[in-house]
CSV table of C-alpha atoms in Angstrom, one decimal:
chain,number,residue,atom,x,y,z
A,751,MET,CA,-94.8,22.2,28.6
A,752,ASP,CA,-96.8,25.1,26.3
A,753,ARG,CA,-96.5,26.2,23.0
A,754,SER,CA,-94.2,29.0,24.4
A,755,THR,CA,-92.1,27.2,26.1
A,756,LEU,CA,-91.3,24.5,23.4
A,757,ARG,CA,-90.4,27.4,21.0
A,758,ARG,CA,-88.1,28.8,23.7
A,759,ILE,CA,-86.1,25.3,23.9
A,760,GLN,CA,-86.0,25.2,19.8
A,761,LYS,CA,-84.2,28.8,20.0
A,762,LYS,CA,-81.7,27.9,22.7
A,763,THR,CA,-81.3,24.2,21.5
A,764,SER,CA,-80.9,22.4,18.3
A,765,ILE,CA,-84.1,20.3,19.2
A,766,HIS,CA,-87.2,21.2,16.7
A,767,PHE,CA,-90.0,21.9,19.1
A,768,SER,CA,-92.1,19.1,17.7
A,769,THR,CA,-89.6,16.7,18.6
A,770,LYS,CA,-89.3,18.2,22.1
A,771,TRP,CA,-93.2,18.0,22.4
A,772,ARG,CA,-93.4,14.1,21.4
A,773,GLN,CA,-90.5,14.3,24.1
A,774,ALA,CA,-92.7,15.5,26.7
A,775,GLN,CA,-96.0,13.4,25.9
A,776,LYS,CA,-93.9,10.3,25.8
A,777,TYR,CA,-92.8,11.1,29.1
A,778,ALA,CA,-96.0,12.2,30.6
A,779,ASP,CA,-96.9,8.6,29.7
A,780,HIS,CA,-94.9,7.3,32.6
A,781,ILE,CA,-95.7,9.9,35.3
A,782,ILE,CA,-97.4,7.8,37.9
A,783,GLU,CA,-101.0,8.4,38.8
A,784,PRO,CA,-102.0,9.9,41.9
A,785,LEU,CA,-103.6,7.0,43.3
A,786,GLU,CA,-101.0,4.5,42.9
A,787,ASN,CA,-98.5,7.2,44.5
A,788,LEU,CA,-100.5,7.3,47.4
A,789,ARG,CA,-100.9,3.3,47.3
A,790,LYS,CA,-96.7,3.6,47.8
A,791,ASN,CA,-96.8,6.5,50.1
A,792,ILE,CA,-99.9,5.9,52.3
A,793,ARG,CA,-97.8,5.8,55.7
A,794,LYS,CA,-96.2,9.2,54.7
A,795,SER,CA,-99.7,10.9,54.2
A,796,SER,CA,-101.2,13.1,56.8
A,797,LYS,CA,-105.0,12.1,56.3
A,798,ILE,CA,-105.4,15.6,56.4
A,799,LEU,CA,-107.0,16.5,53.3
A,800,LEU,CA,-108.0,19.4,51.1
A,801,LEU,CA,-110.9,19.1,48.5
A,802,ASP,CA,-111.7,21.8,46.0
A,803,GLY,CA,-112.9,21.9,42.4
A,804,LYS,CA,-111.5,23.9,39.4
A,805,TYR,CA,-113.4,24.7,36.3
A,806,VAL,CA,-111.7,24.6,33.0
A,807,SER,CA,-112.7,24.6,29.3
A,808,ILE,CA,-112.8,22.1,26.7
A,809,LEU,CA,-113.5,23.4,23.3
A,810,GLY,CA,-115.7,25.9,24.7
A,811,GLU,CA,-117.6,23.8,27.0
A,812,SER,CA,-117.1,23.9,30.7
A,813,VAL,CA,-116.2,21.2,33.1
A,814,CYS,CA,-114.8,20.7,36.4
A,815,VAL,CA,-111.9,19.0,37.9
A,816,HIS,CA,-112.4,17.5,41.5
A,817,ILE,CA,-109.1,17.2,43.1
A,818,ALA,CA,-108.2,16.0,46.5
A,819,TYR,CA,-104.9,16.7,47.9
A,820,ASP,CA,-103.1,15.4,51.2
A,821,THR,CA,-101.1,18.1,53.2
A,822,GLU,CA,-97.8,15.7,53.4
A,823,ILE,CA,-98.0,14.0,49.6
A,824,GLY,CA,-100.0,16.5,47.5
A,825,VAL,CA,-102.5,15.4,45.0
A,826,VAL,CA,-103.8,11.9,45.6
A,827,ASP,CA,-107.0,11.7,43.4
A,828,PHE,CA,-109.0,14.0,40.8
A,829,TRP,CA,-112.0,13.5,39.0
A,830,VAL,CA,-113.4,15.4,35.9
A,831,ASP,CA,-117.1,15.9,35.6
A,832,ASP,CA,-119.6,18.8,34.0
A,833,THR,CA,-120.1,20.3,37.6
A,834,GLU,CA,-118.8,20.3,40.8
A,835,ASN,CA,-120.9,18.0,42.6
A,836,LYS,CA,-121.4,15.5,45.6
A,837,THR,CA,-121.3,12.5,43.7
A,838,ALA,CA,-117.9,13.2,42.4
A,839,TYR,CA,-116.5,14.1,45.8
A,840,GLY,CA,-118.3,11.2,47.2
A,841,TYR,CA,-116.4,8.7,44.1
A,842,ILE,CA,-113.5,10.3,45.3
A,843,LEU,CA,-113.5,9.6,49.1
A,844,ARG,CA,-114.6,5.8,48.2
A,845,ARG,CA,-111.6,5.5,46.0
A,846,LEU,CA,-109.6,6.7,48.9
A,847,GLU,CA,-111.2,4.2,51.3
A,848,ASP,CA,-110.4,1.4,49.1
A,849,LEU,CA,-106.8,2.1,49.4
A,850,GLY,CA,-107.0,2.5,53.1
A,851,TYR,CA,-107.3,6.1,53.4
A,852,LYS,CA,-109.8,7.5,55.9
A,853,PRO,CA,-109.2,11.5,56.4
A,854,ILE,CA,-109.2,12.7,60.0
A,855,CYS,CA,-110.3,16.1,58.8
A,856,VAL,CA,-111.2,17.7,55.5
A,857,VAL,CA,-110.6,21.6,54.7
A,858,SER,CA,-112.5,23.1,52.0
A,859,ASP,CA,-114.9,26.2,51.5
A,860,ASP,CA,-118.4,25.4,52.4
A,861,HIS,CA,-119.4,24.4,49.0
A,862,SER,CA,-123.0,22.5,48.8
A,863,SER,CA,-121.3,19.4,47.2
A,864,ILE,CA,-119.0,19.2,50.3
A,865,THR,CA,-120.5,20.2,53.3
A,866,PRO,CA,-123.5,17.8,53.3
A,867,LEU,CA,-121.1,14.6,52.0
A,868,LEU,CA,-118.8,15.4,55.0
A,869,ALA,CA,-121.8,15.3,57.4
A,870,GLU,CA,-122.7,12.0,55.9
A,871,GLU,CA,-119.5,10.6,56.1
A,872,LYS,CA,-119.3,12.0,59.9
A,873,ILE,CA,-115.8,13.2,58.7
A,874,PRO,CA,-114.6,16.3,60.7
A,875,HIS,CA,-114.6,19.7,58.3
A,876,GLN,CA,-112.4,22.6,58.6
A,877,LEU,CA,-113.9,25.7,56.7
A,878,CYS,CA,-111.5,27.6,54.8
A,879,ILE,CA,-111.5,30.7,56.4
A,880,PHE,CA,-110.2,32.5,53.7
A,881,HIS,CA,-113.6,31.8,52.2
A,882,LEU,CA,-115.6,32.6,55.2
A,883,LEU,CA,-114.1,36.1,55.5
A,884,ARG,CA,-114.8,36.7,51.6
A,885,THR,CA,-118.3,35.3,52.7
A,886,LEU,CA,-118.4,37.7,55.7
A,887,ARG,CA,-117.3,40.7,53.6
A,888,LYS,CA,-119.9,40.0,50.9
A,889,LEU,CA,-122.6,39.8,53.4
A,890,LEU,CA,-121.5,43.1,54.9
A,891,THR,CA,-120.8,45.0,51.6
A,892,GLY,CA,-122.9,43.5,49.1
A,893,ASN,CA,-119.9,42.4,46.8
A,894,ASN,CA,-116.8,40.3,46.9
A,895,LYS,CA,-114.3,42.7,46.1
A,896,PHE,CA,-111.3,42.6,48.9
A,897,THR,CA,-111.0,46.2,47.9
A,898,GLU,CA,-114.3,47.5,48.9
A,899,PRO,CA,-114.1,48.8,53.0
A,900,ILE,CA,-116.2,47.8,55.5
A,901,PRO,CA,-119.2,50.1,56.3
A,902,SER,CA,-118.2,51.9,59.4
A,903,GLN,CA,-121.1,50.3,61.2
A,904,TYR,CA,-119.8,47.0,60.4
A,905,GLN,CA,-116.3,47.2,61.1
A,906,VAL,CA,-116.2,46.1,64.9
A,907,MET,CA,-118.7,43.4,64.1
A,908,TYR,CA,-116.1,42.0,61.0
A,909,SER,CA,-112.9,42.5,63.2
A,910,ARG,CA,-114.1,40.4,66.1
A,911,MET,CA,-115.2,37.6,63.9
A,912,LYS,CA,-112.2,37.8,61.6
A,913,GLY,CA,-110.4,37.8,65.5
A,914,ILE,CA,-112.4,34.3,66.5
A,915,PHE,CA,-111.8,32.8,63.3
A,916,LYS,CA,-108.0,33.4,63.6
A,917,THR,CA,-107.8,32.4,67.3
A,918,ASN,CA,-104.4,30.1,67.4
A,919,HIS,CA,-105.4,28.4,70.8
A,920,ILE,CA,-108.5,26.8,71.5
A,921,GLU,CA,-108.1,27.9,75.1
A,922,ALA,CA,-108.8,31.3,74.0
A,923,ILE,CA,-112.3,30.7,71.8
A,924,PRO,CA,-115.0,30.9,75.3
A,925,GLY,CA,-113.4,34.2,76.1
A,926,ARG,CA,-113.4,35.6,73.0
A,927,VAL,CA,-116.8,34.5,72.1
A,928,HIS,CA,-118.0,35.4,75.9
A,929,ASN,CA,-117.1,39.0,74.9
A,930,PHE,CA,-118.7,39.1,71.2
A,931,ARG,CA,-121.6,38.3,73.1
A,932,LYS,CA,-121.9,41.1,75.1
A,933,LEU,CA,-121.6,43.5,71.9
A,934,GLN,CA,-124.9,41.5,70.2
A,935,ILE,CA,-127.0,43.6,71.9
A,936,PHE,CA,-126.0,46.6,69.8
A,937,TRP,CA,-126.3,44.5,66.4
A,938,GLN,CA,-130.2,44.6,66.0
A,939,SER,CA,-130.8,45.5,62.3
A,940,PRO,CA,-132.2,42.8,60.0
A,941,LYS,CA,-128.4,42.6,57.9
A,942,GLU,CA,-126.8,42.4,61.5
A,943,LYS,CA,-129.0,39.6,62.9
A,944,TYR,CA,-128.4,37.7,59.6
A,945,VAL,CA,-125.1,37.8,59.7
A,946,LEU,CA,-124.9,36.9,63.5
A,947,LYS,CA,-126.8,33.8,62.6
A,948,TRP,CA,-124.6,32.8,59.8
A,949,PHE,CA,-121.8,33.3,62.2
A,950,TRP,CA,-123.2,31.2,64.9
A,951,ASN,CA,-124.0,28.4,62.6
A,952,ILE,CA,-120.9,28.2,61.0
A,953,LEU,CA,-118.3,28.9,64.0
A,954,PRO,CA,-117.9,25.0,65.0
A,955,ASP,CA,-116.4,24.2,61.5
A,956,ALA,CA,-114.1,27.4,61.4
A,957,ILE,CA,-112.4,26.8,64.5
A,958,MET,CA,-112.1,23.1,63.9
A,959,CYS,CA,-108.4,23.0,63.4
A,960,LEU,CA,-107.8,23.8,67.0
A,961,SER,CA,-109.3,20.6,68.0
A,962,PHE,CA,-106.3,18.7,66.7
A,963,LYS,CA,-102.7,18.1,67.7
A,964,GLU,CA,-101.9,17.6,64.2
A,965,ASN,CA,-101.4,20.5,62.1
A,966,VAL,CA,-104.7,21.0,60.3
A,967,PRO,CA,-104.3,24.2,58.3
A,968,ARG,CA,-107.3,26.8,58.6
A,969,THR,CA,-107.2,27.4,54.8
A,970,SER,CA,-107.1,25.5,51.7
A,971,ASN,CA,-104.4,27.7,50.4
A,972,LEU,CA,-102.1,24.9,49.1
A,973,LEU,CA,-104.7,23.9,47.3
A,974,GLU,CA,-105.5,27.2,45.6
A,975,ASN,CA,-102.2,27.7,44.8
A,976,LEU,CA,-102.4,24.6,42.9
A,977,ASN,CA,-105.1,25.6,41.4
A,978,GLY,CA,-103.9,29.0,40.3
A,979,GLN,CA,-100.6,27.2,38.5
A,980,ILE,CA,-103.5,25.1,36.8
A,981,GLU,CA,-105.0,28.4,35.6
A,982,GLN,CA,-101.9,30.1,34.5
A,983,ARG,CA,-100.6,27.2,32.4
A,984,LEU,CA,-103.9,26.4,30.9
A,985,LYS,CA,-103.8,30.3,29.4
A,986,THR,CA,-100.6,29.6,27.6
A,987,PHE,CA,-102.3,26.6,26.2
A,988,ARG,CA,-105.2,28.5,24.4
A,989,GLY,CA,-107.8,26.1,25.7
A,990,VAL,CA,-108.0,22.6,26.1
A,991,LYS,CA,-108.8,20.3,22.9
A,992,SER,CA,-110.1,17.1,24.8
A,993,GLU,CA,-110.8,15.6,28.1
A,994,GLN,CA,-108.2,13.0,27.2
A,995,SER,CA,-105.9,15.9,27.1
A,996,LEU,CA,-107.1,17.5,30.1
A,997,TYR,CA,-106.7,14.4,32.0
A,998,GLN,CA,-103.0,14.3,30.8
A,999,PHE,CA,-102.2,17.9,32.2
A,1000,ALA,CA,-104.1,17.0,35.4
A,1001,LEU,CA,-101.7,14.1,35.7
A,1002,GLY,CA,-98.9,16.0,35.2
A,1003,LYS,CA,-99.9,18.8,37.5
A,1004,ALA,CA,-100.4,16.1,40.1
């Protein structure tokens, strides 16, 4: 609970905000940790793991909360470090593996701290197509703004790539890719050739979800929504005072 929530409780009840805050802290001490929750519910897990990092500020210093999220049971682990890095994600995977949790697939963006790690661990990687489309838009327009229209000369390329990314059945991929290849002769500028090279490099991981009978999401939106909640709540906190406070907060959100 943030300050404004505590003040509203005081107005509506006879409980002083400081008393309610002490009660909240006492309750937080009994919240089960994500790894312990995983231990108890591992049979319910999907083994489909979402990975992402969320930057927050502790007394003006930026740190990253690395979050691992199972699509069935939610957050299964997190780790706080100075930056989003491969070592931190590797540590999380080791802790999960020690409990018998080996992901059948990981969904994430194409961050340099995640992609090489998954390749080394030989874990299938579904790239979040929301992030891929944002990258594609940036390549074609020069910025990350979704309000920026795609230049007319690139609209066909963008729509065809988007259509392949969003294909619902693996059987449809060969036909769409074949038709897309026919159009490549019209895209010969340096920028178009660069985008095409990028597209063919990431395509296998962009459609990885179609190779599974399990419901592997093609975006990391479940975890992005959680990150959004964290960001909204931290705004009302006026900053985090210590790493221990951040840990307790992250544990509560988990």
